[in-house]
């Protein structure tokens, strides 16, 4: 029996959440259960709970993402939460940012197969693309690192008054308290813990929202962004 055969049927909630892109969501789940497992992007034990724990858990993040904005999914991995978010929100312009080649190869294949014209795959680390990618309204990520480290990567990518929306687990409240000082230095003005997915996922998905002021990343990153922008302009003139 292949790993793909262990994928359960999509729950009824998935039809409601993904709407006209439901068949694409099913195809994505099949890709995760098959190629995703074979390439080491997702563990085989995750296949039976792909829908509840991964696709739907990520898709409900759309409840708190503003309309018609630019989003950067940092450390996108196998495309979570970026791909489910793209399936339910065609109004967004989403960049999937991932440093590992085997993952960006998979992401590119998924984006092309599903016809996600509003999604771009970029290979690199957050600190490497600072000043090279346009600042975004929203940065997303899913449990790829502790909150203070995630914020250090993601906040500098934001536009002034943008926000990070981070899918976290049961320790979200503790992480927010522990990262308070670090978040302040990065220019965060408000940090809150939200619960989304009522009627779709149980337990609800936990989201840490980090809202920034006029200087995302603080003074040090403002200088770094300016330097990167100057370097970019010089290269374009050559």
Short mmCIF file of C-alpha atoms in Angstrom, two decimals:
data_model
loop_
_atom_site.label_atom_id
_atom_site.label_comp_id
_atom_site.label_asym_id
_atom_site.label_seq_id
_atom_site.Cartn_x
_atom_site.Cartn_y
_atom_site.Cartn_z
CA UNK A 1 0.00 0.00 0.00
CA UNK A 2 1.33 3.43 -0.90
CA UNK A 3 1.34 6.41 1.42
CA UNK A 4 -1.19 8.14 -0.86
CA UNK A 5 -3.66 5.31 -0.22
CA UNK A 6 -3.74 6.22 3.47
CA UNK A 7 -5.13 9.68 2.73
CA UNK A 8 -8.70 9.86 4.08
CA UNK A 9 -11.55 11.34 2.11
CA UNK A 10 -11.97 15.08 2.44
CA UNK A 11 -14.34 16.08 5.24
CA UNK A 12 -17.49 18.05 4.41
CA UNK A 13 -15.98 21.17 5.95
CA UNK A 14 -13.37 21.17 3.20
CA UNK A 15 -16.03 21.60 0.52
CA UNK A 16 -17.38 24.66 2.28
CA UNK A 17 -13.96 26.18 2.97
CA UNK A 18 -12.35 25.64 -0.44
CA UNK A 19 -15.51 26.16 -2.50
CA UNK A 20 -14.83 26.10 -6.24
CA UNK A 21 -11.18 25.21 -5.57
CA UNK A 22 -12.16 22.08 -3.64
CA UNK A 23 -10.90 19.73 -6.36
CA UNK A 24 -7.55 21.57 -6.31
CA UNK A 25 -7.38 21.18 -2.54
CA UNK A 26 -7.92 17.43 -2.99
CA UNK A 27 -5.15 17.32 -5.59
CA UNK A 28 -2.81 19.18 -3.24
CA UNK A 29 -3.62 16.76 -0.41
CA UNK A 30 -2.83 13.86 -2.75
CA UNK A 31 0.48 15.45 -3.71
CA UNK A 32 1.42 15.93 -0.06
CA UNK A 33 0.50 12.32 0.76
CA UNK A 34 2.50 10.97 -2.18
CA UNK A 35 5.38 13.13 -3.45
CA UNK A 36 5.45 15.15 -0.23
CA UNK A 37 6.16 12.03 1.81
CA UNK A 38 8.56 10.53 -0.73
CA UNK A 39 10.64 13.73 -0.78
CA UNK A 40 10.68 14.07 2.98
CA UNK A 41 8.55 17.22 3.08
CA UNK A 42 5.96 15.72 5.37
CA UNK A 43 6.09 12.72 7.68
CA UNK A 44 4.12 9.59 6.72
CA UNK A 45 2.33 9.67 10.07
CA UNK A 46 0.80 13.00 9.08
CA UNK A 47 -1.03 11.58 6.06
CA UNK A 48 -4.15 10.34 7.93
CA UNK A 49 -4.63 13.80 9.46
CA UNK A 50 -3.65 15.94 6.49
CA UNK A 51 -7.06 17.53 6.16
CA UNK A 52 -7.79 18.49 9.76
CA UNK A 53 -4.28 19.19 11.03
CA UNK A 54 -2.77 20.74 7.92
CA UNK A 55 -5.01 21.90 5.06
CA UNK A 56 -8.03 23.11 7.02
CA UNK A 57 -5.93 24.28 9.95
CA UNK A 58 -4.07 26.55 7.53
CA UNK A 59 -6.99 27.56 5.32
CA UNK A 60 -8.89 29.14 8.21
CA UNK A 61 -6.05 31.63 8.61
CA UNK A 62 -7.85 33.46 5.79
CA UNK A 63 -10.38 34.66 8.36
CA UNK A 64 -7.89 37.24 9.67
CA UNK A 65 -5.98 38.17 6.49
CA UNK A 66 -7.08 41.55 5.03
CA UNK A 67 -8.41 41.71 1.47
CA UNK A 68 -6.29 42.45 -1.61
CA UNK A 69 -2.89 42.53 0.11
CA UNK A 70 0.58 41.15 -0.50
CA UNK A 71 1.56 38.17 1.66
CA UNK A 72 4.92 36.47 2.24
CA UNK A 73 4.83 32.94 3.66
CA UNK A 74 8.19 32.56 5.41
CA UNK A 75 9.70 29.07 5.61
CA UNK A 76 6.86 27.77 3.46
CA UNK A 77 8.16 24.18 3.43
CA UNK A 78 5.57 22.02 1.69
CA UNK A 79 3.35 25.08 1.20
CA UNK A 80 1.70 25.39 4.61
CA UNK A 81 -0.03 27.74 5.19
CA UNK A 82 0.64 29.48 1.85
CA UNK A 83 -0.99 27.02 -0.57
CA UNK A 84 -4.27 26.50 1.35
CA UNK A 85 -4.46 30.27 1.85
CA UNK A 86 -3.97 30.81 -1.88
CA UNK A 87 -6.72 28.34 -2.72
CA UNK A 88 -9.32 30.16 -0.65
CA UNK A 89 -8.10 33.73 -1.30
CA UNK A 90 -7.52 34.54 -4.99
CA UNK A 91 -7.48 38.24 -4.06
CA UNK A 92 -4.08 37.90 -2.38
CA UNK A 93 -0.63 38.15 -3.97
CA UNK A 94 1.38 35.47 -2.16
CA UNK A 95 5.11 34.78 -2.12
CA UNK A 96 6.21 31.38 -0.85
CA UNK A 97 9.68 31.93 0.62
CA UNK A 98 11.72 28.80 1.23
CA UNK A 99 15.52 28.26 1.31
CA UNK A 100 15.74 24.55 0.41
CA UNK A 101 15.84 23.57 -3.26
CA UNK A 102 13.89 20.32 -2.94
CA UNK A 103 11.07 22.23 -1.27
CA UNK A 104 11.00 25.10 -3.75
CA UNK A 105 10.97 22.53 -6.56
CA UNK A 106 7.90 20.89 -5.03
CA UNK A 107 6.23 24.25 -4.44
CA UNK A 108 6.81 25.33 -8.04
CA UNK A 109 5.30 22.08 -9.29
CA UNK A 110 2.22 22.55 -7.09
CA UNK A 111 1.72 26.18 -8.10
CA UNK A 112 1.94 25.30 -11.80
CA UNK A 113 -0.26 22.21 -11.51
CA UNK A 114 -3.00 24.03 -9.62
CA UNK A 115 -2.81 27.16 -11.77
CA UNK A 116 -2.13 29.50 -8.87
CA UNK A 117 -1.25 32.57 -10.94
CA UNK A 118 -1.29 34.81 -7.87
CA UNK A 119 1.48 32.81 -6.15
CA UNK A 120 5.24 33.19 -6.63
CA UNK A 121 7.89 30.82 -5.29
CA UNK A 122 11.17 32.37 -4.15
CA UNK A 123 14.16 30.40 -2.93
CA UNK A 124 16.00 32.11 -0.09
CA UNK A 125 16.03 33.01 3.58
CA UNK A 126 14.16 35.98 4.95
CA UNK A 127 17.36 37.83 5.82
CA UNK A 128 18.70 37.26 2.28
CA UNK A 129 15.70 38.74 0.45
CA UNK A 130 15.41 41.83 2.65
CA UNK A 131 15.38 44.82 0.32
CA UNK A 132 15.14 42.56 -2.76
CA UNK A 133 11.45 41.72 -2.41
CA UNK A 134 8.88 44.51 -2.07
CA UNK A 135 7.67 44.97 1.53
CA UNK A 136 4.41 43.11 2.18
CA UNK A 137 1.28 43.81 4.18
CA UNK A 138 1.25 40.38 5.87
CA UNK A 139 3.88 37.78 6.75
CA UNK A 140 2.66 34.28 7.56
CA UNK A 141 4.48 31.28 9.02
CA UNK A 142 3.60 28.01 10.67
CA UNK A 143 5.52 26.83 13.73
CA UNK A 144 8.91 26.90 12.03
CA UNK A 145 10.69 28.51 15.00
CA UNK A 146 10.08 30.19 18.39
CA UNK A 147 8.18 33.48 18.20
CA UNK A 148 11.14 35.79 18.83
CA UNK A 149 13.17 34.16 16.06
CA UNK A 150 10.22 34.12 13.66
CA UNK A 151 9.64 37.80 14.30
CA UNK A 152 13.31 38.62 13.66
CA UNK A 153 12.98 36.95 10.25
CA UNK A 154 9.53 38.15 9.28
CA UNK A 155 8.95 41.63 10.73
CA UNK A 156 11.65 43.32 8.59
CA UNK A 157 9.82 42.09 5.46
CA UNK A 158 6.69 44.05 6.39
CA UNK A 159 5.47 47.40 5.18
CA UNK A 160 4.90 50.06 7.83
CA UNK A 161 1.81 49.13 9.88
CA UNK A 162 1.84 45.59 8.51
CA UNK A 163 1.35 42.43 10.54
CA UNK A 164 2.64 38.93 11.07
CA UNK A 165 0.07 36.14 11.36
CA UNK A 166 1.71 33.05 12.81
CA UNK A 167 0.04 29.69 13.28
CA UNK A 168 1.10 28.42 16.69
CA UNK A 169 0.22 25.71 19.19
CA UNK A 170 -0.84 25.51 22.82
CA UNK A 171 2.16 27.50 24.06
CA UNK A 172 1.25 30.65 22.11
CA UNK A 173 0.42 32.74 25.18
CA UNK A 174 3.69 31.78 26.88
CA UNK A 175 5.68 32.55 23.73
CA UNK A 176 4.10 35.99 23.47
CA UNK A 177 5.07 36.80 27.06
CA UNK A 178 8.62 35.50 26.64
CA UNK A 179 9.17 37.39 23.38
CA UNK A 180 7.78 40.73 24.55
CA UNK A 181 11.08 42.60 24.79
CA UNK A 182 12.39 41.21 21.50
CA UNK A 183 9.16 42.12 19.70
CA UNK A 184 9.34 45.67 21.04
CA UNK A 185 12.85 46.12 19.66
CA UNK A 186 11.61 44.95 16.27
CA UNK A 187 8.99 47.67 16.14
CA UNK A 188 5.96 45.65 17.21
CA UNK A 189 3.24 47.77 18.76
CA UNK A 190 0.56 45.16 19.48
CA UNK A 191 0.70 41.39 19.93
CA UNK A 192 -2.39 39.23 20.41
CA UNK A 193 -3.48 35.60 20.32
CA UNK A 194 -6.49 34.74 18.14
CA UNK A 195 -8.49 31.57 17.62
CA UNK A 196 -9.99 30.92 14.19
CA UNK A 197 -11.85 28.16 12.37
CA UNK A 198 -15.10 27.98 14.35
CA UNK A 199 -17.19 25.15 12.88
CA UNK A 200 -14.31 23.99 10.67
CA UNK A 201 -11.50 22.70 12.89
CA UNK A 202 -11.50 21.32 16.43
CA UNK A 203 -9.49 22.45 18.28
CA UNK A 204 -9.52 25.92 16.77
CA UNK A 205 -6.39 27.15 15.01
CA UNK A 206 -4.27 29.44 17.17
CA UNK A 207 -2.84 32.54 15.51
CA UNK A 208 -0.36 35.00 16.99
CA UNK A 209 -0.84 38.43 15.44
CA UNK A 210 2.12 40.82 15.64
CA UNK A 211 1.27 44.32 14.42
CA UNK A 212 4.08 46.77 13.70
CA UNK A 213 4.35 50.53 13.57
CA UNK A 214 6.04 52.84 11.09
CA UNK A 215 9.47 51.16 11.33
CA UNK A 216 9.15 47.36 10.90
CA UNK A 217 12.23 45.65 12.29
CA UNK A 218 13.44 48.73 14.15
CA UNK A 219 16.23 51.14 13.28
CA UNK A 220 18.84 48.50 12.38
CA UNK A 221 16.65 46.89 9.74
CA UNK A 222 15.54 50.24 8.34
CA UNK A 223 19.19 51.00 7.59
CA UNK A 224 19.70 47.54 6.09
CA UNK A 225 16.65 47.92 3.83
CA UNK A 226 17.84 51.32 2.65
CA UNK A 227 21.30 49.93 1.85
CA UNK A 228 19.80 47.01 -0.08
CA UNK A 229 17.55 49.38 -2.03
CA UNK A 230 20.51 51.59 -2.96
CA UNK A 231 22.49 48.55 -4.09
CA UNK A 232 19.55 47.42 -6.22
CA UNK A 233 19.22 50.80 -7.90
CA UNK A 234 22.95 50.86 -8.66
CA UNK A 235 22.80 47.41 -10.27
CA UNK A 236 19.81 48.39 -12.41
CA UNK A 237 21.63 51.48 -13.76
CA UNK A 238 24.60 49.39 -14.91
#
